[in-house]
Short mmCIF file of C-alpha atoms and ligand atoms in Angstrom, two decimals:
data_model
loop_
_atom_site.label_atom_id
_atom_site.label_comp_id
_atom_site.label_asym_id
_atom_site.label_seq_id
_atom_site.Cartn_x
_atom_site.Cartn_y
_atom_site.Cartn_z
CA MET Z 28 127.07 2.79 112.93
CA GLN Z 29 127.97 4.85 115.71
CA LEU Z 30 129.67 8.02 114.94
CA TRP Z 31 131.85 7.82 117.74
CA GLN Z 32 133.38 4.66 116.96
CA GLY Z 33 136.90 5.64 116.52
CA ARG Z 34 137.90 4.88 120.29
CA PHE Z 35 136.19 1.59 120.58
CA GLU Z 36 137.45 -1.77 120.02
CA SER Z 37 134.14 -3.67 120.15
CA PRO Z 38 130.75 -2.97 119.02
CA LEU Z 39 127.78 -1.50 121.16
CA ASP Z 40 125.80 -4.66 122.84
CA ALA Z 41 122.33 -4.88 120.72
CA GLN Z 42 120.45 -4.42 123.66
CA VAL Z 43 122.39 -1.21 124.97
CA ASN Z 44 122.15 0.37 121.55
CA ASP Z 45 118.49 -0.09 121.71
CA PHE Z 46 118.35 1.40 125.46
CA ASN Z 47 120.92 4.36 124.38
CA ALA Z 48 119.34 5.02 120.59
CA SER Z 49 116.82 8.08 120.56
CA ILE Z 50 115.99 7.74 117.07
CA ARG Z 51 112.23 6.63 117.57
CA ILE Z 52 111.14 9.87 119.54
CA ASP Z 53 113.62 12.23 117.40
CA LYS Z 54 113.27 11.62 114.13
CA ARG Z 55 110.04 13.99 114.11
CA MET Z 56 113.20 16.65 114.31
CA VAL Z 57 114.21 15.98 110.39
CA GLU Z 58 113.39 18.95 109.03
CA GLU Z 59 114.95 21.04 111.78
CA ASP Z 60 117.67 18.91 111.90
CA ILE Z 61 118.54 19.25 108.49
CA GLY Z 62 117.63 23.22 108.56
CA GLY Z 63 120.23 23.76 111.38
CA SER Z 64 123.02 21.78 109.28
CA ILE Z 65 122.09 23.79 106.18
CA ALA Z 66 122.77 27.30 108.34
CA HIS Z 67 126.14 25.53 109.61
CA ALA Z 68 127.63 24.54 106.40
CA THR Z 69 126.98 27.46 104.88
CA MET Z 70 128.16 29.80 107.43
CA LEU Z 71 131.22 27.36 107.43
CA GLY Z 72 131.80 28.34 103.53
CA LYS Z 73 131.21 31.86 104.33
CA CYS Z 74 133.59 31.98 107.37
CA GLY Z 75 135.95 29.88 105.32
CA ILE Z 76 136.40 27.06 107.62
CA ILE Z 77 135.49 25.11 104.28
CA SER Z 78 135.44 25.66 100.69
CA MET Z 79 132.78 27.53 99.13
CA GLN Z 80 132.61 24.67 96.55
CA ASP Z 81 132.50 21.82 99.48
CA SER Z 82 129.80 24.00 101.40
CA GLU Z 83 127.33 24.84 98.37
CA LEU Z 84 127.67 20.61 97.83
CA ILE Z 85 126.80 19.98 101.11
CA VAL Z 86 123.43 23.04 101.37
CA LYS Z 87 122.43 21.21 98.00
CA THR Z 88 122.31 17.76 99.20
CA LEU Z 89 120.88 18.71 102.08
CA SER Z 90 118.06 20.66 100.34
CA GLU Z 91 117.58 17.34 98.41
CA MET Z 92 117.41 15.16 101.17
CA ALA Z 93 114.88 17.92 102.82
CA GLN Z 94 112.89 17.71 100.00
CA GLU Z 95 112.60 13.65 99.69
CA ILE Z 96 111.76 13.32 103.58
CA GLN Z 97 108.60 15.88 102.35
CA ASN Z 98 107.61 13.83 99.86
CA GLY Z 99 108.11 10.50 101.26
CA THR Z 100 110.84 9.07 99.10
CA LEU Z 101 113.67 9.19 101.66
CA ALA Z 102 112.53 6.78 104.45
CA ILE Z 103 114.35 7.75 108.26
CA ASP Z 104 116.60 4.44 109.30
CA GLU Z 105 115.67 3.74 112.78
CA SER Z 106 118.51 1.86 113.19
CA ALA Z 107 120.44 4.97 113.18
CA GLU Z 108 121.17 5.90 116.67
CA ASP Z 109 119.14 9.26 116.34
CA ILE Z 110 118.30 11.82 113.70
CA HIS Z 111 121.68 13.63 114.10
CA THR Z 112 123.82 10.42 112.93
CA PHE Z 113 120.93 9.61 110.32
CA CYS Z 114 121.06 12.66 108.69
CA GLU Z 115 124.72 12.53 108.73
CA ALA Z 116 125.29 9.30 107.65
CA GLU Z 117 122.96 9.63 104.80
CA LEU Z 118 124.69 13.26 103.53
CA THR Z 119 127.85 11.06 103.20
CA ARG Z 120 126.27 8.10 101.57
CA ARG Z 121 125.29 10.70 99.27
CA ILE Z 122 128.64 12.78 98.55
CA GLY Z 123 131.16 10.88 100.15
CA ASP Z 124 134.45 12.76 102.09
CA VAL Z 125 132.52 15.96 101.83
CA GLY Z 126 130.03 14.85 103.82
CA LYS Z 127 132.33 14.40 106.40
CA ARG Z 128 133.17 18.06 106.48
CA LEU Z 129 129.88 19.49 107.85
CA HIS Z 130 130.60 18.36 111.61
CA THR Z 131 133.37 20.86 111.62
CA ALA Z 132 132.87 23.49 114.36
CA ARG Z 133 129.88 21.56 115.65
CA SER Z 134 128.98 18.97 118.13
CA ARG Z 135 125.86 17.09 118.65
CA ASN Z 136 125.24 18.88 122.24
CA ASP Z 137 124.49 22.02 120.55
CA GLN Z 138 123.06 20.60 117.24
CA VAL Z 139 120.07 18.82 119.54
CA ALA Z 140 119.88 21.79 121.21
CA VAL Z 141 119.01 23.52 118.47
CA ASP Z 142 116.82 21.26 116.55
CA PHE Z 143 114.69 21.01 119.86
CA ARG Z 144 114.28 24.81 119.77
CA LEU Z 145 113.22 24.82 116.40
CA TYR Z 146 110.79 22.32 116.96
CA THR Z 147 109.28 23.92 120.12
CA ARG Z 148 108.99 27.05 118.52
CA LYS Z 149 106.94 25.85 115.65
CA ARG Z 150 104.62 23.61 117.52
CA ILE Z 151 104.10 26.76 120.02
CA ASP Z 152 103.17 28.51 116.95
CA GLU Z 153 100.78 25.77 116.12
CA ILE Z 154 99.39 25.95 119.61
CA ALA Z 155 98.90 29.57 119.36
CA ASP Z 156 96.47 29.05 116.31
CA ASN Z 157 94.36 26.39 118.30
CA LEU Z 158 94.25 28.54 121.12
CA ARG Z 159 93.04 31.39 119.04
CA GLN Z 160 90.55 29.64 117.54
CA LEU Z 161 89.32 28.27 120.64
CA VAL Z 162 89.06 32.02 122.31
CA GLN Z 163 87.08 32.77 118.76
CA VAL Z 164 84.83 30.18 119.41
CA ILE Z 165 84.08 31.09 123.22
CA ILE Z 166 83.57 34.72 122.14
CA GLN Z 167 81.18 33.33 119.76
CA ARG Z 168 79.40 31.01 121.95
CA ALA Z 169 79.57 34.06 124.78
CA GLU Z 170 77.73 36.00 122.15
CA ASP Z 171 74.91 33.42 122.09
CA SER Z 172 74.07 33.35 125.42
CA ALA Z 173 75.31 37.16 126.86
CA GLU Z 174 71.56 37.13 128.08
CA MET Z 175 70.73 33.58 129.01
CA ILE Z 176 70.36 33.69 133.08
CA MET Z 177 71.93 31.16 135.00
CA PRO Z 178 72.90 30.43 138.64
CA GLY Z 179 76.34 31.33 139.48
CA TYR Z 180 78.30 29.11 142.03
CA THR Z 181 80.67 29.37 144.69
CA HIS Z 182 81.23 25.95 146.64
CA LEU Z 183 79.07 24.36 143.69
CA GLN Z 184 75.75 25.87 145.78
CA ARG Z 185 73.82 28.66 143.40
CA ALA Z 186 74.98 31.92 144.36
CA GLN Z 187 74.21 34.97 142.05
CA PRO Z 188 72.44 35.37 139.03
CA ILE Z 189 74.55 35.62 136.05
CA THR Z 190 74.68 34.83 132.23
CA MET Z 191 76.15 32.26 130.49
CA GLY Z 192 77.88 34.56 128.31
CA HIS Z 193 79.40 35.95 131.80
CA GLN Z 194 80.83 32.67 132.65
CA LEU Z 195 82.31 31.51 129.15
CA MET Z 196 84.35 34.80 128.76
CA ALA Z 197 85.85 33.99 132.35
CA TYR Z 198 87.29 30.68 130.36
CA ALA Z 199 88.41 33.12 127.36
CA GLU Z 200 90.55 35.30 130.01
CA MET Z 201 92.38 31.99 131.00
CA PHE Z 202 92.92 30.93 127.15
CA LEU Z 203 94.35 34.55 126.53
CA ARG Z 204 96.78 34.30 129.85
CA ASP Z 205 97.79 30.99 128.10
CA LEU Z 206 98.54 32.45 124.48
CA SER Z 207 100.57 35.46 126.48
CA ARG Z 208 102.19 33.01 128.21
CA LEU Z 209 103.49 31.20 125.28
CA GLU Z 210 104.43 34.53 123.81
CA ASP Z 211 106.71 34.89 126.89
CA CYS Z 212 108.17 31.33 126.35
CA LYS Z 213 108.90 32.01 122.78
CA LYS Z 214 111.08 35.01 123.42
CA ARG Z 215 113.18 33.32 126.13
CA LEU Z 216 113.80 30.12 123.66
CA ASN Z 217 114.30 31.85 120.61
CA VAL Z 218 118.24 32.13 121.20
CA SER Z 219 120.46 30.05 119.13
CA PRO Z 220 123.05 27.66 120.59
CA LEU Z 221 124.35 26.84 117.47
CA GLY Z 222 128.31 27.32 117.55
CA SER Z 223 128.24 26.29 121.18
CA CYS Z 224 129.81 22.94 120.32
CA ALA Z 225 130.37 20.48 122.90
CA LEU Z 226 130.45 23.12 125.87
CA ALA Z 227 133.33 25.24 125.12
CA GLY Z 228 132.58 27.09 121.87
CA THR Z 229 135.64 25.97 119.35
CA THR Z 230 138.64 27.23 117.68
CA TYR Z 231 137.46 27.73 114.29
CA PRO Z 232 136.19 31.58 113.42
CA THR Z 233 132.53 31.02 113.51
CA ASP Z 234 130.10 33.05 113.01
CA ARG Z 235 127.18 32.19 115.31
CA PHE Z 236 125.12 35.69 115.05
CA MET Z 237 125.02 34.53 110.81
CA THR Z 238 123.68 31.03 111.45
CA ALA Z 239 121.04 32.33 114.68
CA GLY Z 240 120.16 35.03 111.82
CA MET Z 241 119.60 32.38 109.07
CA LEU Z 242 117.68 30.09 111.40
CA GLY Z 243 115.09 32.83 112.77
CA PHE Z 244 116.40 33.37 116.21
CA ALA Z 245 117.00 36.60 117.75
CA SER Z 246 120.71 36.11 118.82
CA PRO Z 247 122.85 33.83 119.95
CA CYS Z 248 123.06 32.37 123.44
CA ALA Z 249 125.66 34.46 125.32
CA ASN Z 250 127.23 31.55 127.11
CA SER Z 251 128.50 28.15 125.21
CA ILE Z 252 127.75 25.78 128.57
CA ASP Z 253 124.37 27.30 128.96
CA GLY Z 254 123.62 26.79 125.18
CA VAL Z 255 124.22 22.75 125.23
CA SER Z 256 122.56 22.75 128.78
CA ASP Z 257 119.72 24.82 129.22
CA ARG Z 258 116.22 23.14 128.67
CA ASP Z 259 114.43 26.04 130.52
CA PHE Z 260 112.74 26.71 127.60
CA ALA Z 261 111.33 22.93 127.50
CA ILE Z 262 110.20 22.78 130.95
CA GLU Z 263 108.59 26.54 130.34
CA CYS Z 264 106.64 25.01 127.63
CA ALA Z 265 105.38 21.97 129.70
CA SER Z 266 104.28 24.35 132.25
CA ASP Z 267 102.35 26.64 129.84
CA ILE Z 268 100.99 23.24 128.57
CA ALA Z 269 100.07 22.26 131.92
CA MET Z 270 98.05 25.19 132.71
CA ILE Z 271 96.34 24.89 129.17
CA MET Z 272 95.14 21.79 129.75
CA MET Z 273 94.37 22.39 133.78
CA HIS Z 274 91.99 25.19 132.21
CA LEU Z 275 90.83 22.80 129.62
CA SER Z 276 90.21 20.41 132.42
CA ARG Z 277 87.81 22.96 134.79
CA PHE Z 278 86.14 23.56 131.10
CA SER Z 279 85.57 19.95 130.87
CA GLU Z 280 84.46 19.25 133.98
CA GLU Z 281 81.65 21.97 133.80
CA ILE Z 282 80.72 20.88 130.83
CA ILE Z 283 80.19 17.00 132.15
CA LEU Z 284 78.23 18.61 134.90
CA TRP Z 285 75.94 20.80 132.46
CA CYS Z 286 75.52 17.85 130.29
CA SER Z 287 74.17 15.98 133.14
CA PHE Z 288 70.51 15.57 133.80
CA GLU Z 289 70.46 16.98 137.23
CA PHE Z 290 71.68 20.36 135.46
CA LYS Z 291 70.64 19.79 131.62
CA TYR Z 292 72.30 23.54 130.67
CA VAL Z 293 73.75 22.48 127.71
CA GLU Z 294 73.28 19.33 125.07
CA LEU Z 295 76.27 17.83 122.90
CA SER Z 296 75.77 17.51 119.34
CA ASP Z 297 75.65 14.03 118.49
CA SER Z 298 79.18 14.20 116.98
CA TYR Z 299 80.80 15.12 119.97
CA SER Z 300 79.16 12.74 122.34
CA THR Z 301 78.89 8.51 122.36
CA GLY Z 302 76.63 6.46 123.38
CA SER Z 303 76.60 3.40 126.10
CA SER Z 304 76.92 -0.32 124.96
CA ILE Z 305 74.34 -1.46 127.59
CA MET Z 306 71.98 1.65 128.55
CA PRO Z 307 70.17 3.03 125.63
CA GLN Z 308 69.00 6.40 127.11
CA LYS Z 309 72.72 7.69 127.30
CA LYS Z 310 75.15 10.08 125.88
CA ASN Z 311 78.04 10.41 127.11
CA PRO Z 312 80.21 13.72 127.20
CA ASP Z 313 83.28 11.67 126.44
CA ILE Z 314 85.23 14.14 124.96
CA ALA Z 315 84.77 16.41 127.51
CA GLU Z 316 86.26 13.67 130.01
CA LEU Z 317 89.09 12.65 127.79
CA VAL Z 318 90.38 16.18 128.11
CA ARG Z 319 90.42 16.17 131.86
CA GLY Z 320 92.10 12.54 132.19
CA LYS Z 321 94.67 13.38 129.79
CA THR Z 322 95.66 16.42 132.17
CA GLY Z 323 97.33 13.94 134.12
CA ARG Z 324 100.05 13.25 131.53
CA ALA Z 325 100.52 16.92 130.94
CA TYR Z 326 101.23 17.56 134.72
CA GLY Z 327 103.67 14.17 134.55
CA ASN Z 328 105.58 15.13 131.59
CA LEU Z 329 106.46 18.96 133.42
CA MET Z 330 107.40 16.78 136.56
CA ALA Z 331 109.21 14.27 134.65
CA LEU Z 332 111.48 17.17 133.31
CA LEU Z 333 111.89 19.22 136.23
CA THR Z 334 113.12 16.07 138.03
CA MET Z 335 115.30 14.93 135.27
CA MET Z 336 116.97 18.33 135.40
CA LYS Z 337 117.64 18.76 138.82
CA GLY Z 338 120.45 16.83 139.60
CA ILE Z 339 122.76 16.97 136.15
CA PRO Z 340 126.04 19.33 136.66
CA LEU Z 341 127.13 21.05 133.57
CA ALA Z 342 126.93 20.84 130.36
CA TYR Z 343 125.54 17.85 128.51
CA ASN Z 344 124.46 14.35 130.23
CA LYS Z 345 122.60 12.01 128.44
CA ASP Z 346 120.03 12.07 130.87
CA MET Z 347 119.00 14.88 128.76
CA GLN Z 348 118.03 12.91 125.93
CA GLU Z 349 114.81 11.96 128.18
CA ASP Z 350 113.61 15.59 127.60
CA LYS Z 351 111.98 15.35 123.86
CA GLU Z 352 109.66 12.41 124.64
CA ALA Z 353 108.12 14.16 127.57
CA LEU Z 354 107.38 17.48 125.86
CA PHE Z 355 106.72 16.06 122.38
CA ASP Z 356 103.80 13.92 124.44
CA SER Z 357 102.77 17.20 126.46
CA LEU Z 358 103.08 18.88 122.85
CA ASP Z 359 100.90 16.44 120.94
CA THR Z 360 98.46 16.16 123.94
CA VAL Z 361 97.42 19.78 123.90
CA GLN Z 362 96.75 19.94 120.29
CA ALA Z 363 94.64 16.77 120.18
CA CYS Z 364 92.48 18.25 122.88
CA LEU Z 365 92.21 21.65 121.20
CA THR Z 366 91.30 20.59 118.20
CA VAL Z 367 88.27 18.56 119.39
CA PHE Z 368 87.44 20.64 122.06
CA ALA Z 369 86.67 23.95 119.67
CA PRO Z 370 83.89 22.47 117.63
CA MET Z 371 82.57 20.46 120.60
CA LEU Z 372 82.24 23.86 122.08
CA GLU Z 373 80.86 25.42 118.73
CA THR Z 374 78.26 22.75 118.44
CA LEU Z 375 77.05 22.48 121.99
CA ARG Z 376 73.42 23.39 122.31
CA PHE Z 377 72.20 25.73 124.79
CA LEU Z 378 68.97 25.06 126.94
CA PRO Z 379 68.03 28.48 128.44
CA ASP Z 380 64.88 27.63 130.12
CA ASN Z 381 66.65 24.73 132.23
CA MET Z 382 69.09 27.55 132.80
CA ARG Z 383 66.39 30.10 133.98
CA ASN Z 384 64.35 27.59 135.94
CA ALA Z 385 67.68 26.65 138.14
CA ALA Z 386 68.30 30.32 138.30
CA SER Z 387 64.97 30.69 139.58
CA GLY Z 388 64.78 28.02 142.48
CA GLY Z 389 67.84 28.48 144.41
CA PHE Z 390 67.31 31.98 146.39
CA ILE Z 391 69.87 33.29 144.41
CA ASN Z 392 68.44 37.08 144.70
CA ALA Z 393 68.87 36.77 148.71
CA THR Z 394 71.83 39.30 148.41
CA ASP Z 395 69.75 41.77 146.28
CA CYS Z 396 66.77 41.13 148.71
CA ALA Z 397 69.47 42.14 151.81
CA ASP Z 398 70.74 44.95 149.89
CA TYR Z 399 67.19 46.33 149.03
CA LEU Z 400 66.54 46.77 153.02
CA THR Z 401 69.90 48.14 153.23
CA GLY Z 402 70.17 50.54 150.02
CA GLU Z 403 66.45 51.65 150.09
CA LYS Z 404 65.74 51.70 153.68
CA GLY Z 405 68.14 51.91 155.40
CA VAL Z 406 68.20 48.68 157.76
CA PRO Z 407 72.25 47.92 159.04
CA PHE Z 408 73.38 45.50 156.68
CA ARG Z 409 73.63 42.85 159.19
CA THR Z 410 69.71 42.85 160.28
CA ALA Z 411 68.84 42.93 156.61
CA TYR Z 412 71.17 39.59 156.03
CA LYS Z 413 69.16 38.13 158.93
CA ILE Z 414 65.74 39.33 158.17
CA THR Z 415 66.25 37.80 154.25
CA GLY Z 416 67.77 34.48 156.23
CA GLU Z 417 64.98 34.12 158.03
CA LEU Z 418 62.54 34.92 154.45
CA VAL Z 419 64.66 32.42 153.07
CA ALA Z 420 63.70 29.54 155.82
CA TYR Z 421 60.06 30.48 155.58
CA CYS Z 422 60.07 30.33 151.96
CA ILE Z 423 62.04 26.39 151.97
CA ARG Z 424 59.04 25.59 154.29
CA ASN Z 425 56.83 26.81 152.09
CA ARG Z 426 57.81 25.77 148.77
CA LYS Z 427 57.64 29.60 147.64
CA THR Z 428 60.04 32.06 146.24
CA LEU Z 429 61.25 35.36 147.12
CA GLU Z 430 59.35 36.39 143.70
CA THR Z 431 56.02 34.71 144.72
CA LEU Z 432 55.74 35.63 148.52
CA SER Z 433 52.76 38.16 149.07
CA PRO Z 434 53.35 41.66 150.69
CA ASP Z 435 52.07 40.63 153.74
CA GLU Z 436 54.20 37.55 154.30
CA TYR Z 437 57.27 40.02 153.62
CA ARG Z 438 55.86 42.47 155.97
CA ALA Z 439 55.41 39.87 158.61
CA PHE Z 440 59.09 39.84 158.38
CA SER Z 441 60.23 43.46 158.57
CA ASN Z 442 57.73 46.77 158.14
CA ASP Z 443 60.83 48.12 155.83
CA PHE Z 444 59.38 46.14 152.71
CA ASP Z 445 57.04 47.62 150.01
CA GLU Z 446 55.84 47.10 146.81
CA GLY Z 447 59.72 48.04 145.73
CA ILE Z 448 60.84 44.56 146.98
CA TYR Z 449 59.46 42.55 144.05
CA ALA Z 450 61.65 45.07 141.54
CA ALA Z 451 64.71 44.04 143.58
CA VAL Z 452 64.74 40.57 143.71
CA ASP Z 453 63.50 40.27 139.98
CA LEU Z 454 66.22 38.16 138.49
CA MET Z 455 66.78 40.21 135.39
CA ASN Z 456 66.97 43.40 137.36
CA CYS Z 457 69.32 41.46 139.86
CA LEU Z 458 71.88 40.87 136.70
CA GLU Z 459 71.41 43.94 135.22
CA LYS Z 460 72.12 46.07 138.18
CA ARG Z 461 75.47 44.46 138.23
CA THR Z 462 77.10 46.59 135.67
CA SER Z 463 80.25 47.15 137.50
CA TYR Z 464 83.38 46.42 135.31
CA GLY Z 465 83.87 43.16 134.46
CA GLY Z 466 80.66 42.23 135.88
CA THR Z 467 77.38 40.19 135.13
CA SER Z 468 75.21 42.90 133.36
CA VAL Z 469 74.56 42.23 129.61
CA ALA Z 470 76.15 45.66 128.87
CA SER Z 471 79.10 44.43 131.02
CA VAL Z 472 79.32 41.18 129.38
CA ARG Z 473 79.21 42.67 125.85
CA ALA Z 474 82.05 44.99 126.80
CA GLN Z 475 84.12 42.13 128.00
CA ILE Z 476 83.50 40.46 124.78
CA GLU Z 477 85.01 43.42 122.83
CA ASN Z 478 87.82 44.22 124.98
CA ALA Z 479 88.81 40.00 124.55
CA LYS Z 480 88.36 40.51 120.64
CA ALA Z 481 90.31 43.73 120.59
CA ARG Z 482 93.10 41.21 122.69
CA LEU Z 483 92.60 38.69 120.61
CA SER Z 484 93.73 40.30 117.62
CA ASN Z 485 96.92 41.98 119.52
CA THR Z 486 98.02 38.20 119.67
CA GLU Z 487 98.21 37.78 115.94
CA GLY Z 488 101.92 38.21 115.53
CA LEU Z 489 102.39 35.18 117.74
N1 LIG R 8 120.17 12.06 121.20
C1 LIG R 8 120.97 12.78 121.80
C2 LIG R 8 119.94 13.63 122.86
O1 LIG R 8 118.82 13.86 122.42
C3 LIG R 8 122.00 13.81 121.06
C4 LIG R 8 122.68 14.44 122.07
C5 LIG R 8 124.07 13.38 121.88
N2 LIG R 8 124.97 14.01 122.69
C6 LIG R 8 126.06 13.30 123.62
N3 LIG R 8 126.81 13.78 123.77
N4 LIG R 8 126.04 11.95 123.13
O2 LIG R 8 120.30 14.27 123.74
#
């Protein structure tokens, strides 16, 4: 039965009923729906819009319903149109006409908007917790690997020596930014649409500040038309999630590469990798691949929300019922990914010998060789660059490295070379010389770790 049946003479076509209904999606907001109704009923009583006695009975019954939902003794009837309809029908089934007073000075338009904000706020807090845990794991693994030399890459070509710890801390920065984005999103989300009613407000003497305060909102939204038609918070949240997924996906891509036989910088724990049904030698990074694969969903949901909103005139339109399925999928996806990604990273084993071998093989100290000629010997950089390029070509032809060339071989390319070149191209020296703020020296990376720890503890209030 519909809430709005009074004006209609024939029942809704069964297929249309099914098409129109949203309960299968919005039933997960049952707690928020009841919570919003409790605040509303309390306010109606205190403002004298309904009697205190009715208000108290409604609040008491709603609280019982919430408890029964929690302990599983009240099942949600999926033949209801949506969660708002179900809750009101159940209330009325229990207390008859008094229950029918609840919807005074309210519409499902402000009701759904308040439910959706409350639910999204709760999930943002959970995701922020997941993110904090991930950043903690990253920091831990960066501490473990702060002295493990590996090649840093540009264009996926070996570029300059860095440490695994330095590389990992780049991801910590990304997820810290994601945390601050969520915090920001929550600020704008946290205004109450309750009391906007259908769109124009109400003739009853309601107190929107009271309900906003009871529900933990910073204030009521300032414009009732905006209150019922704004879904920016959902789009913002979906966008923040798309960004988190993009970061997780890049990280996954690196882990997948690092697990390959060609790199072998890390090995996943058996609990976080899978085998092949036919190739006995395989150990596959399925978790990382799935995270990478699921990123598309998060982008899709964001695009769906933006597109859904772009053409609808003010205020509420039924198109907006599509908002929840899209955002719920993003929320579920990112949480599922964060939940498996952090322990996968925590249990992964580093293979520092392989990283070091790769670092020795790629002429990643060539910049330092050129810098030596320029810095120590006053050779113009462009000339030093050319001499070093010729040395590298010579090494490749003769299967040598800059560390293993003899002094004579060096001097065949430039008389400016002396014994000092060996210290200049030593990989650990190359690394340790990059002491600039944020750079790759062990001390710089340890400073980055301390700095990130401090910022992480500042996000506790999120
Ligand atoms: N199920 C609806 C939604 O999710 C609730 C709001 C219905 N409002 C209305 N005017 N039909 O958007």
